[in-house]
Amino acid sequence: MRILFITPTTDSAHLVKWVVAARSKGHEIEILCHAPCTSALGLPVTVVPTDTSFMAKCFGRLRFIFVCRSLIRRFRPDLVQVHFMDPTLNVLGWAHTKPLLVSVWGSDVAMPRNAVNELFRRYGLRSADIVTATNPLLEYMVRSHVGLSAKVEVIPFGIDLDLFQPGFPPPRTPFRIGFVKHLEPVYGYDILIKAAALMHREIGSMELVIVGGGSRLNHARGLVQELGINDMVSFLGRVPNDQLPGLLGGFHALAMPSLSESFGVSALEASACGVPVVASRTGGIPDVVRDGETGFLVPPRDPAALAERLAWLAGHPSEASRMGAEGRRFVERHYNWTACAERMELVQQQLVAAYASKA
């Protein structure tokens, strides 16, 4: 098949995985995106920037429409697949094409939008022949936009179990907690730092490793200094995806204190590495963290509850190891990347075949 992928950026590890999976099946791929980026995929990538100043953004989106239509006429794809839907007038570039597959990732359907963008979001979703969602929560959100009769398939991102796998367990001390997220308010980094300060007084020898960049990095550093825990907190910045397994394997626990989370890939990656997860009971997290089995769920915005569960894991290493092992089995059963990629391939093939039969 010839497949045109439309996506915000080729920098996303998720997009790379879907592209590599499609190429492994022998499909011819081109990509259209709207964020300047460096692609290592070795594929034709058309970039139409739409995220600079207000006027440039408006003209960029209009240009995106025309470039998208021109690309479709030139490339003549058998399938157009949108990975992460930009709910702006960008949809006018691809919504009229058939067959059309829209894969929603989270905030593209979960985040509130102004009235105009909400109309475009509904139009884009209703134009799709089929929508894929990463979990039941997003499936519900899609149906809330387009109706219960819409064809929606739940296909998770999936975890590469050859890449993310248990390594040698870290030494028992210090108890090392990992945080792998952007430093943004929605991901509750401040809740975790406060919880770490509470834990430090209770269990003594511990370390918090923060992986990721973001707009609130300086605020996070300031909070660490204010709470007097500089000597037990490390900031590693952004880390390439292929280096994450080694980092995750060195944690005794992963903390995910998000205030909102549509899926929770980091939790699954940690579970695949045999690391128990303590996360907020919010959004799609309960689908990927089984409370009392692969980790613990705690109320959002509650540093004391987060600290209590993390301290429990520190004090019960055999139970923590059991949870980590169960997490690995859970990912193997439900989120194996190979199985997820095969499901997406089947959906793509069936959609193209259905249109070919009408020709």
XYZ file of N, CA, C and O in Angstrom, residues 35-235:
804
model
N 5.340 20.594 12.410
C 6.329 21.106 13.357
C 7.719 20.821 12.808
O 8.025 19.665 12.504
N 8.555 21.842 12.633
C 9.914 21.600 12.138
C 10.629 20.585 13.024
O 10.613 20.686 14.248
N 11.227 19.577 12.408
C 11.874 18.532 13.178
C 12.921 17.851 12.301
O 12.936 18.017 11.082
N 13.768 17.100 12.966
C 14.790 16.335 12.259
C 14.340 14.883 12.201
O 14.167 14.243 13.238
N 14.133 14.360 11.011
C 13.657 12.995 10.872
C 14.813 12.063 10.519
O 15.591 12.342 9.621
N 14.892 10.963 11.263
C 15.905 9.952 10.974
C 15.279 8.728 10.314
O 15.878 7.659 10.281
N 14.055 8.900 9.794
C 13.330 7.763 9.251
C 13.746 7.419 7.825
O 13.424 6.347 7.321
N 14.433 8.338 7.145
C 14.823 8.084 5.772
C 13.653 8.030 4.818
O 13.674 7.306 3.827
N 12.618 8.823 5.104
C 11.405 8.847 4.297
C 11.135 10.265 3.803
O 11.591 11.238 4.410
N 10.364 10.407 2.714
C 9.961 11.751 2.292
C 9.072 12.402 3.352
O 8.044 11.844 3.737
N 9.500 13.545 3.844
C 8.748 14.270 4.868
C 8.500 15.685 4.373
O 9.449 16.406 4.034
N 7.243 16.080 4.325
C 6.873 17.453 3.968
C 6.496 18.188 5.237
O 5.636 17.722 5.995
N 7.145 19.329 5.485
C 6.895 20.092 6.706
C 6.261 21.431 6.342
O 6.797 22.173 5.511
N 5.120 21.725 6.958
C 4.460 23.017 6.788
C 4.332 23.643 8.180
O 3.404 23.314 8.924
N 5.246 24.526 8.592
C 5.204 25.087 9.950
C 3.907 25.855 10.201
O 3.472 26.651 9.375
N 3.302 25.603 11.365
C 2.059 26.311 11.716
C 2.073 26.785 13.164
O 1.029 27.048 13.738
N 3.245 26.895 13.768
C 3.267 27.139 15.216
C 4.182 28.300 15.616
O 4.840 28.259 16.638
N 4.259 29.349 14.788
C 5.104 30.498 15.140
C 4.215 31.654 15.611
O 3.400 31.483 16.492
N 4.369 32.848 15.048
C 3.565 33.987 15.471
C 2.115 33.802 15.036
O 1.779 32.927 14.239
N 1.248 34.669 15.539
C -0.185 34.525 15.264
C -0.476 34.569 13.770
O -1.172 33.700 13.231
N 0.063 35.563 13.072
C -0.219 35.690 11.635
C 0.420 34.536 10.863
O -0.202 33.962 9.960
N 1.654 34.185 11.237
C 2.318 33.073 10.559
C 1.565 31.772 10.805
O 1.481 30.908 9.926
N 1.001 31.644 12.010
C 0.235 30.441 12.326
C -1.004 30.353 11.445
O -1.320 29.300 10.891
N -1.708 31.476 11.280
C -2.920 31.485 10.448
C -2.586 31.150 8.997
O -3.222 30.277 8.389
N -1.585 31.827 8.450
C -1.218 31.570 7.056
C -0.628 30.170 6.903
O -0.827 29.515 5.874
N 0.103 29.711 7.923
C 0.671 28.368 7.871
C -0.404 27.304 7.804
O -0.286 26.325 7.057
N -1.485 27.490 8.548
C -2.565 26.511 8.528
C -3.299 26.518 7.199
O -3.704 25.469 6.697
N -3.469 27.706 6.632
C -4.087 27.773 5.304
C -3.189 27.090 4.271
O -3.669 26.348 3.405
N -1.884 27.345 4.377
C -0.942 26.705 3.446
C -0.957 25.194 3.637
O -0.845 24.435 2.673
N -1.090 24.747 4.889
C -1.136 23.323 5.177
C -2.265 22.648 4.394
O -2.091 21.544 3.857
N -3.411 23.300 4.321
C -4.557 22.732 3.603
C -4.195 22.478 2.143
O -4.406 21.378 1.613
N -3.631 23.493 1.499
C -3.315 23.368 0.075
C -2.177 22.372 -0.166
O -2.226 21.587 -1.114
N -1.155 22.398 0.697
C -0.046 21.454 0.541
C -0.548 20.029 0.733
O -0.163 19.111 -0.001
N -1.415 19.833 1.712
C -1.951 18.503 1.987
C -2.717 17.974 0.774
O -2.498 16.834 0.337
N -3.577 18.782 0.211
C -4.367 18.344 -0.947
C -3.469 18.081 -2.155
O -3.682 17.127 -2.897
N -2.465 18.928 -2.322
C -1.541 18.738 -3.433
C -0.748 17.444 -3.260
O -0.530 16.698 -4.222
N -0.324 17.173 -2.034
C 0.436 15.958 -1.751
C -0.412 14.709 -2.004
O 0.059 13.711 -2.558
N -1.668 14.768 -1.637
C -2.569 13.635 -1.855
C -2.755 13.387 -3.352
O -2.741 12.239 -3.817
N -2.879 14.457 -4.132
C -3.036 14.288 -5.585
C -1.765 13.708 -6.214
O -1.834 12.883 -7.127
N -0.600 14.147 -5.717
C 0.656 13.658 -6.296
C 0.969 12.236 -5.863
O 1.305 11.373 -6.684
N 0.861 11.960 -4.575
C 1.264 10.666 -4.024
C 0.211 9.580 -4.281
O 0.529 8.407 -4.389
N -1.054 9.992 -4.400
C -2.171 9.071 -4.626
C -2.132 7.898 -3.638
O -2.037 6.726 -4.026
N -2.229 8.208 -2.339
C -2.143 7.136 -1.341
C -3.358 6.214 -1.374
O -4.472 6.639 -1.697
N -3.133 4.956 -1.043
C -4.244 4.020 -0.862
C -4.965 4.293 0.447
O -6.125 3.922 0.619
N -4.238 4.940 1.386
C -4.794 5.222 2.703
C -4.148 6.478 3.263
O -2.935 6.653 3.156
N -4.967 7.345 3.828
C -4.461 8.484 4.599
C -4.712 8.173 6.075
O -5.842 7.865 6.471
N -3.642 8.215 6.865
C -3.783 7.955 8.295
C -3.261 9.150 9.081
O -2.108 9.555 8.930
N -4.132 9.698 9.910
C -3.785 10.840 10.760
C -3.394 10.301 12.130
O -4.188 9.624 12.794
N -2.162 10.562 12.538
C -1.684 10.179 13.867
C -1.625 11.433 14.730
O -0.806 12.310 14.509
N -2.508 11.507 15.709
C -2.716 12.664 16.568
C -3.344 13.781 15.739
O -2.680 14.431 14.928
N -4.627 13.992 15.954
C -5.395 14.937 15.152
C -5.265 16.350 15.696
O -5.593 16.616 16.853
N -4.771 17.257 14.860
C -4.737 18.671 15.212
C -6.127 19.242 14.944
O -6.532 19.397 13.799
N -6.902 19.528 15.993
C -8.295 19.955 15.786
C -8.417 21.427 15.430
O -9.082 22.215 16.101
N -7.731 21.833 14.352
C -7.857 23.193 13.841
C -8.297 23.080 12.396
O -8.660 22.004 11.920
N -8.248 24.175 11.659
C -8.670 24.110 10.264
C -7.720 23.269 9.414
O -7.976 23.047 8.237
N -6.640 22.734 10.012
C -5.795 21.766 9.308
C -6.600 20.593 8.778
O -6.249 19.989 7.770
N -7.688 20.266 9.473
C -8.474 19.097 9.068
C -9.059 19.276 7.668
O -9.369 18.285 6.995
N -9.191 20.513 7.204
C -9.755 20.748 5.870
C -8.837 20.216 4.782
O -9.272 20.035 3.637
N -7.588 19.943 5.122
C -6.672 19.406 4.130
C -6.871 17.927 3.859
O -6.625 17.463 2.758
N -7.359 17.194 4.870
C -7.435 15.738 4.696
C -8.817 15.138 4.931
O -9.078 13.989 4.569
N -9.740 15.895 5.512
C -11.008 15.302 5.923
C -11.863 14.808 4.755
O -12.727 13.964 4.937
N -11.613 15.328 3.541
C -12.434 14.918 2.398
C -11.904 13.662 1.719
O -12.518 13.155 0.792
N -10.729 13.158 2.137
C -10.114 12.035 1.435
C -10.687 10.705 1.912
O -11.145 10.579 3.048
N -10.652 9.715 1.040
C -11.115 8.365 1.372
C -10.167 7.344 0.749
O -9.730 7.547 -0.389
N -9.876 6.250 1.439
C -10.242 5.953 2.824
C -9.382 6.731 3.820
O -8.227 7.041 3.545
N -9.981 7.027 4.967
C -9.337 7.864 5.972
C -9.390 7.172 7.326
O -10.464 6.769 7.798
N -8.224 7.037 7.932
C -8.086 6.447 9.263
C -7.508 7.505 10.190
O -6.459 8.079 9.903
N -8.184 7.780 11.285
C -7.713 8.757 12.266
C -7.356 8.022 13.554
O -8.196 7.306 14.129
N -6.111 8.164 13.987
C -5.648 7.549 15.232
C -5.459 8.643 16.276
O -4.578 9.491 16.135
N -6.312 8.635 17.300
C -6.214 9.649 18.350
C -5.309 9.127 19.453
O -5.284 7.940 19.763
N -4.564 10.048 20.058
C -3.543 9.670 21.028
C -3.879 10.108 22.452
O -3.358 9.559 23.408
N -4.698 11.133 22.612
C -4.984 11.592 23.968
C -5.508 13.008 23.985
O -6.711 13.248 23.871
N -4.605 13.981 24.108
C -5.037 15.373 24.241
C -5.739 15.886 22.987
O -6.451 16.889 23.049
N -5.563 15.216 21.839
C -6.251 15.666 20.637
C -7.762 15.503 20.742
O -8.517 16.183 20.033
N -8.234 14.632 21.637
C -9.679 14.543 21.879
C -10.034 14.881 23.322
O -11.194 15.191 23.617
N -9.062 14.813 24.239
C -9.361 15.008 25.656
C -9.341 16.474 26.081
O -10.073 16.867 26.995
N -8.506 17.297 25.433
C -8.369 18.688 25.873
C -9.559 19.541 25.433
O -10.045 19.383 24.309
N -10.036 20.440 26.302
C -11.099 21.365 25.894
C -10.615 22.268 24.767
O -9.434 22.620 24.707
N -11.508 22.637 23.874
C -11.172 23.512 22.751
C -12.170 24.651 22.675
O -13.292 24.554 23.177
N -11.755 25.732 21.999
C -12.720 26.801 21.780
C -13.778 26.319 20.787
O -13.644 25.266 20.161
N -14.848 27.111 20.638
C -16.001 26.657 19.859
C -15.636 26.331 18.412
O -16.116 25.339 17.845
N -14.759 27.155 17.815
C -14.393 26.928 16.409
C -13.584 25.641 16.265
O -13.872 24.797 15.413
N -12.582 25.472 17.112
C -11.771 24.256 17.030
C -12.575 23.014 17.382
O -12.301 21.927 16.872
N -13.558 23.170 18.251
C -14.406 22.022 18.573
C -15.201 21.582 17.345
O -15.378 20.378 17.104
N -15.671 22.538 16.535
C -16.372 22.186 15.295
C -15.447 21.435 14.344
O -15.839 20.431 13.737
N -14.197 21.911 14.215
C -13.242 21.225 13.337
C -12.894 19.838 13.871
O -12.711 18.893 13.097
N -12.795 19.715 15.195
C -12.488 18.411 15.772
C -13.602 17.410 15.445
O -13.329 16.281 15.022
N -14.833 17.813 15.637
C -15.951 16.926 15.322
C -15.984 16.585 13.831
O -16.247 15.447 13.445
N -15.710 17.590 13.010
C -15.721 17.359 11.560
C -14.645 16.354 11.169
O -14.884 15.438 10.371
N -13.448 16.503 11.754
C -12.368 15.581 11.437
C -12.685 14.162 11.866
O -12.465 13.205 11.114
N -13.228 14.002 13.058
C -13.561 12.671 13.552
C -14.686 12.039 12.735
O -14.657 10.844 12.425
N -15.683 12.838 12.376
C -16.815 12.303 11.617
C -16.443 11.984 10.179
O -17.107 11.169 9.531
N -15.360 12.596 9.692
C -14.925 12.314 8.325
C -14.214 10.977 8.214
O -14.099 10.417 7.124
N -13.720 10.464 9.336
C -12.931 9.230 9.315
C -13.813 8.021 9.021
O -14.944 7.926 9.506
N -13.286 7.100 8.232
C -13.972 5.826 8.036
C -13.884 4.977 9.288
O -14.779 4.190 9.584
N -12.788 5.127 9.993
C -12.601 4.431 11.265
C -11.641 5.251 12.119
O -10.748 5.924 11.595
N -11.850 5.214 13.422
C -10.974 5.888 14.377
C -10.357 4.827 15.279
O -11.055 3.915 15.744
N -9.050 4.918 15.503
C -8.407 4.049 16.492
C -8.054 4.892 17.713
O -7.608 6.035 17.592
N -8.291 4.323 18.884
C -8.008 4.982 20.152
C -7.093 4.090 20.971
O -7.137 2.863 20.860
N -6.273 4.692 21.811
C -5.272 3.912 22.537
C -5.832 3.179 23.743
O -5.183 2.264 24.258
N -7.021 3.555 24.226
C -7.615 2.842 25.361
C -9.121 3.100 25.409
O -9.646 3.938 24.654
N -9.863 2.386 26.261
C -11.323 2.562 26.319
C -11.757 3.973 26.690
O -12.822 4.416 26.255
N -10.954 4.670 27.516
C -11.315 6.043 27.878
C -11.370 6.929 26.637
O -12.325 7.694 26.440
N -10.347 6.830 25.771
C -10.338 7.646 24.562
C -11.422 7.188 23.581
O -11.982 8.009 22.852
N -11.714 5.899 23.565
C -12.827 5.423 22.737
C -14.127 6.108 23.172
O -14.913 6.576 22.341
N -14.343 6.184 24.474
C -15.537 6.851 24.996
C -15.551 8.326 24.601
O -16.602 8.871 24.208
N -14.397 8.984 24.695
C -14.330 10.400 24.343
C -14.623 10.612 22.861
O -15.301 11.582 22.482
N -14.100 9.717 22.000
C -14.383 9.829 20.573
C -15.886 9.695 20.330
O -16.491 10.477 19.597
N -16.491 8.692 20.961
C -17.931 8.481 20.760
C -18.752 9.655 21.288
O -19.836 9.951 20.768
N -18.249 10.333 22.315
C -18.963 11.506 22.825
C -18.958 12.641 21.813
O -19.833 13.509 21.847
N -17.984 12.633 20.891
C -17.908 13.654 19.850
C -18.693 13.276 18.601
O -19.250 14.142 17.928
N -18.715 11.985 18.273
C -19.262 11.593 16.972
C -20.427 10.617 17.062
O -20.973 10.210 16.039
N -20.809 10.185 18.264
C -21.955 9.303 18.396
C -21.560 7.857 18.649
O -20.467 7.411 18.282
N -22.457 7.113 19.248
C -22.180 5.738 19.650
C -22.031 4.793 18.461
O -21.444 3.726 18.583
N -22.587 5.173 17.305
C -22.537 4.278 16.152
C -21.223 4.363 15.385
O -20.992 3.583 14.457
N -20.351 5.306 15.750
C -19.079 5.469 15.039
C -18.230 4.219 15.189
O -18.270 3.527 16.206
N -17.454 3.922 14.131
C -16.590 2.749 14.172
C -15.274 3.140 14.838
O -14.473 3.901 14.273
N -15.057 2.623 16.032
C -13.857 2.941 16.808
C -13.204 1.633 17.248
O -13.873 0.752 17.798
N -11.916 1.498 17.005
C -11.139 0.337 17.429
C -10.130 0.774 18.496
O -9.474 1.804 18.343
N -10.026 -0.003 19.558
C -9.034 0.283 20.593
C -7.749 -0.476 20.250
O -7.722 -1.701 20.242
N -6.704 0.282 19.911
C -5.390 -0.296 19.619
C -4.352 0.492 20.415
O -4.041 1.632 20.079
N -3.817 -0.087 21.480
C -2.833 0.637 22.302
C -1.535 0.891 21.533
O -1.279 0.286 20.494
N -0.709 1.782 22.095
C 0.609 2.020 21.522
C 1.449 0.750 21.568
O 2.181 0.435 20.649
N 1.365 0.001 22.641
C 2.150 -1.219 22.768
C 3.580 -0.946 23.200
O 4.120 0.146 22.988
N 4.185 -1.933 23.822
C 5.541 -1.816 24.357
C 6.443 -2.848 23.677
O 6.073 -4.026 23.558
N 7.600 -2.402 23.236
C 8.587 -3.293 22.642
C 9.234 -4.112 23.763
O 10.095 -3.624 24.494
N 8.805 -5.360 23.898
C 9.262 -6.187 25.011
C 10.697 -6.662 24.853
O 11.296 -7.157 25.818
N 11.251 -6.536 23.654
C 12.668 -6.852 23.475
C 13.545 -5.699 23.953
O 14.676 -5.907 24.408
N 13.015 -4.482 23.834
C 13.760 -3.303 24.277
C 13.555 -3.054 25.766
O 14.516 -2.836 26.514
N 12.308 -3.083 26.204
C 11.978 -2.842 27.610
C 11.827 -4.188 28.311
O 10.804 -4.867 28.170
N 12.838 -4.567 29.056
C 12.806 -5.829 29.770
C 13.606 -5.707 31.059
O 14.475 -4.836 31.183
N 13.301 -6.566 32.033
C 13.993 -6.474 33.325
C 15.493 -6.696 33.172
O 15.942 -7.517 32.369
N 16.263 -5.946 33.936
C 17.706 -6.128 33.977
C 18.111 -6.591 35.364
O 17.330 -7.193 36.096
N 19.349 -6.309 35.735
C 19.793 -6.650 37.089
C 19.115 -5.711 38.085
O 19.095 -4.489 37.884
N 18.550 -6.244 39.175
C 17.899 -5.368 40.151
C 18.913 -4.430 40.801
O 20.067 -4.824 41.047
N 18.515 -3.194 41.070
C 19.446 -2.240 41.698
C 19.705 -2.617 43.151
O 18.926 -3.367 43.762
N 20.794 -2.128 43.744
C 21.044 -2.362 45.176
C 19.873 -1.859 46.010
O 19.156 -0.933 45.598
N 19.657 -2.449 47.168
C 18.485 -2.093 47.976
C 18.538 -0.661 48.470
O 17.499 -0.045 48.722
N 19.747 -0.135 48.657
C 19.860 1.257 49.103
C 20.805 2.010 48.172
O 21.789 1.441 47.693
N 20.535 3.279 47.897
C 19.333 3.988 48.333
C 18.104 3.569 47.527
O 18.243 3.108 46.389
N 16.933 3.732 48.119
C 15.693 3.450 47.408
C 15.516 4.518 46.326
O 15.439 5.706 46.618
N 15.493 4.059 45.062
C 15.537 4.997 43.941
C 14.166 5.078 43.259
O 13.637 4.095 42.768
N 13.622 6.294 43.215
C 12.319 6.558 42.589
C 12.555 7.290 41.278
O 13.336 8.244 41.215
N 11.890 6.861 40.236
C 12.014 7.516 38.940
C 10.772 8.304 38.568
O 9.652 7.956 38.956
N 10.978 9.367 37.815
C 9.898 10.170 37.238
C 10.286 10.426 35.794
O 11.337 11.014 35.530
N 9.471 9.948 34.845
C 9.795 10.075 33.428
C 8.645 10.790 32.729
O 7.710 10.167 32.224
N 8.696 12.104 32.744
C 7.647 12.926 32.153
C 8.208 14.322 31.883
O 9.234 14.713 32.440
N 7.481 15.071 31.043
C 7.824 16.484 30.896
C 7.533 17.205 32.206
O 6.565 16.871 32.915
N 8.344 18.173 32.516
C 8.121 18.962 33.722
C 7.097 20.044 33.426
O 7.431 21.200 33.147
N 5.836 19.637 33.466
C 4.698 20.513 33.254
C 3.710 20.287 34.397
O 3.649 19.178 34.958
N 2.927 21.314 34.752
C 2.015 21.175 35.905
C 1.098 19.966 35.825
O 0.817 19.322 36.839
N 0.635 19.618 34.630
C -0.324 18.521 34.489
C 0.241 17.178 34.923
O -0.507 16.260 35.282
N 1.571 17.052 34.956
C 2.175 15.770 35.305
C 2.578 15.675 36.775
O 3.179 14.682 37.189
N 2.255 16.687 37.567
C 2.377 16.593 39.014
C 3.780 16.457 39.554
O 3.988 15.877 40.626
N 4.753 17.015 38.846
C 6.139 16.905 39.322
C 6.297 17.511 40.716
O 7.075 17.009 41.553
N 5.564 18.603 41.001
C 5.662 19.256 42.301
C 5.084 18.383 43.411
O 5.595 18.377 44.543
N 4.027 17.618 43.075
C 3.455 16.689 44.047
C 4.506 15.645 44.439
O 4.667 15.308 45.620
N 5.217 15.140 43.450
C 6.234 14.121 43.714
C 7.388 14.687 44.538
O 7.891 14.028 45.462
N 7.837 15.892 44.226
C 8.949 16.482 44.979
C 8.555 16.675 46.445
O 9.340 16.407 47.361
N 7.316 17.115 46.667
C 6.833 17.257 48.054
C 6.742 15.896 48.738
O 7.062 15.764 49.926
N 6.292 14.879 47.983
C 6.226 13.533 48.551
C 7.618 13.024 48.903
O 7.814 12.358 49.933
N 8.592 13.323 48.056
C 9.962 12.896 48.318
C 10.496 13.526 49.598
O 11.221 12.885 50.372
N 10.144 14.789 49.836
C 10.580 15.453 51.072
C 9.973 14.773 52.291
O 10.640 14.604 53.323
N 8.704 14.367 52.175
C 8.059 13.653 53.277
C 8.727 12.297 53.509
O 8.961 11.890 54.647
N 9.019 11.590 52.427
C 9.650 10.278 52.532
C 11.043 10.360 53.128
O 11.451 9.486 53.894
N 11.762 11.382 52.747
C 13.153 11.528 53.188
C 13.235 11.526 54.705
O 14.153 10.940 55.296
N 12.260 12.161 55.329
C 12.252 12.208 56.800
C 11.900 10.845 57.395
O 12.253 10.554 58.536
N 11.196 10.015 56.610
C 10.723 8.728 57.135
C 11.681 7.580 56.892
O 11.932 6.769 57.789
N 12.239 7.475 55.650
C 13.045 6.296 55.328
C 14.529 6.605 55.166
O 15.341 5.685 55.046
N 14.880 7.887 55.157
C 16.298 8.243 55.110
C 16.913 8.064 53.743
O 16.785 8.928 52.880
N 17.584 6.942 53.505
C 18.362 6.740 52.290
C 17.469 6.531 51.075
O 16.835 5.482 50.909
N 17.399 7.536 50.235
C 16.565 7.456 49.034
C 17.075 8.440 47.994
O 17.885 9.324 48.280
N 16.602 8.265 46.762
C 17.014 9.123 45.655
C 15.831 9.296 44.706
O 15.102 8.339 44.431
N 15.652 10.488 44.208
C 14.631 10.783 43.211
C 15.337 11.185 41.920
O 16.133 12.128 41.907
N 15.058 10.459 40.837
C 15.674 10.728 39.540
C 14.596 11.249 38.603
O 13.624 10.538 38.301
N 14.754 12.487 38.145
C 13.764 13.130 37.288
C 14.286 13.151 35.859
O 15.322 13.751 35.574
N 13.567 12.469 34.976
C 13.958 12.349 33.568
C 12.954 13.129 32.722
O 11.764 12.831 32.724
N 13.439 14.132 31.992
C 12.563 14.911 31.126
C 12.846 16.393 31.246
O 13.351 16.867 32.272
N 12.522 17.117 30.163
C 12.643 18.565 30.188
C 11.273 19.177 30.372
O 10.343 18.529 30.833
N 11.142 20.441 30.002
C 9.844 21.087 30.123
C 9.969 22.523 30.592
O 11.032 22.966 31.052
N 8.863 23.229 30.528
C 8.858 24.657 30.836
C 9.018 24.950 32.327
O 9.302 26.074 32.712
N 8.829 23.931 33.178
C 8.862 24.171 34.628
C 10.119 23.600 35.284
O 10.155 23.378 36.497
N 11.148 23.402 34.490
C 12.382 22.846 35.035
C 12.947 23.729 36.142
O 13.326 23.242 37.217
N 13.023 25.020 35.906
C 13.579 25.921 36.921
C 12.722 25.930 38.181
O 13.239 26.002 39.305
N 11.403 25.868 38.011
C 10.520 25.824 39.179
C 10.769 24.550 39.977
O 10.804 24.573 41.219
N 10.950 23.428 39.271
C 11.210 22.161 39.958
C 12.516 22.230 40.743
O 12.590 21.795 41.901
N 13.554 22.798 40.132
C 14.842 22.936 40.831
C 14.694 23.833 42.057
O 15.256 23.545 43.125
N 13.929 24.921 41.907
C 13.721 25.824 43.033
C 12.973 25.158 44.171
O 13.292 25.374 45.357
N 11.980 24.331 43.844
C 11.217 23.636 44.876
C 12.094 22.630 45.619
O 12.004 22.494 46.848
N 12.949 21.937 44.879
C 13.879 20.999 45.512
C 14.790 21.720 46.503
O 15.017 21.261 47.629
N 15.288 22.880 46.095
C 16.165 23.654 46.972
C 15.397 24.178 48.186
O 15.896 24.137 49.315
N 14.170 24.641 47.936
C 13.346 25.180 49.025
C 13.063 24.111 50.087
O 13.043 24.412 51.287
N 12.862 22.876 49.673
C 12.542 21.792 50.606
C 13.792 21.145 51.194
O 13.689 20.239 52.020
N 14.971 21.596 50.743
C 16.221 21.113 51.313
C 16.564 19.675 50.977
O 17.154 18.963 51.787
N 16.213 19.239 49.749
C 16.497 17.852 49.369
C 17.385 17.788 48.125
O 17.331 16.833 47.351
N 18.229 18.806 47.935
C 19.115 18.856 46.763
C 19.983 17.616 46.638
O 20.234 17.126 45.528
N 20.460 17.095 47.770
C 21.424 15.999 47.725
C 20.791 14.664 47.337
O 21.506 13.684 47.107
N 19.463 14.591 47.247
C 18.819 13.319 46.919
C 18.002 13.380 45.620
O 17.321 12.432 45.282
N 18.105 14.486 44.883
C 17.339 14.651 43.644
C 18.299 14.895 42.482
O 19.185 15.753 42.563
N 18.112 14.134 41.402
C 18.919 14.295 40.191
C 18.013 14.662 39.026
O 16.952 14.056 38.843
N 18.433 15.633 38.217
C 17.721 16.032 37.005
C 18.544 15.576 35.803
O 19.645 16.080 35.573
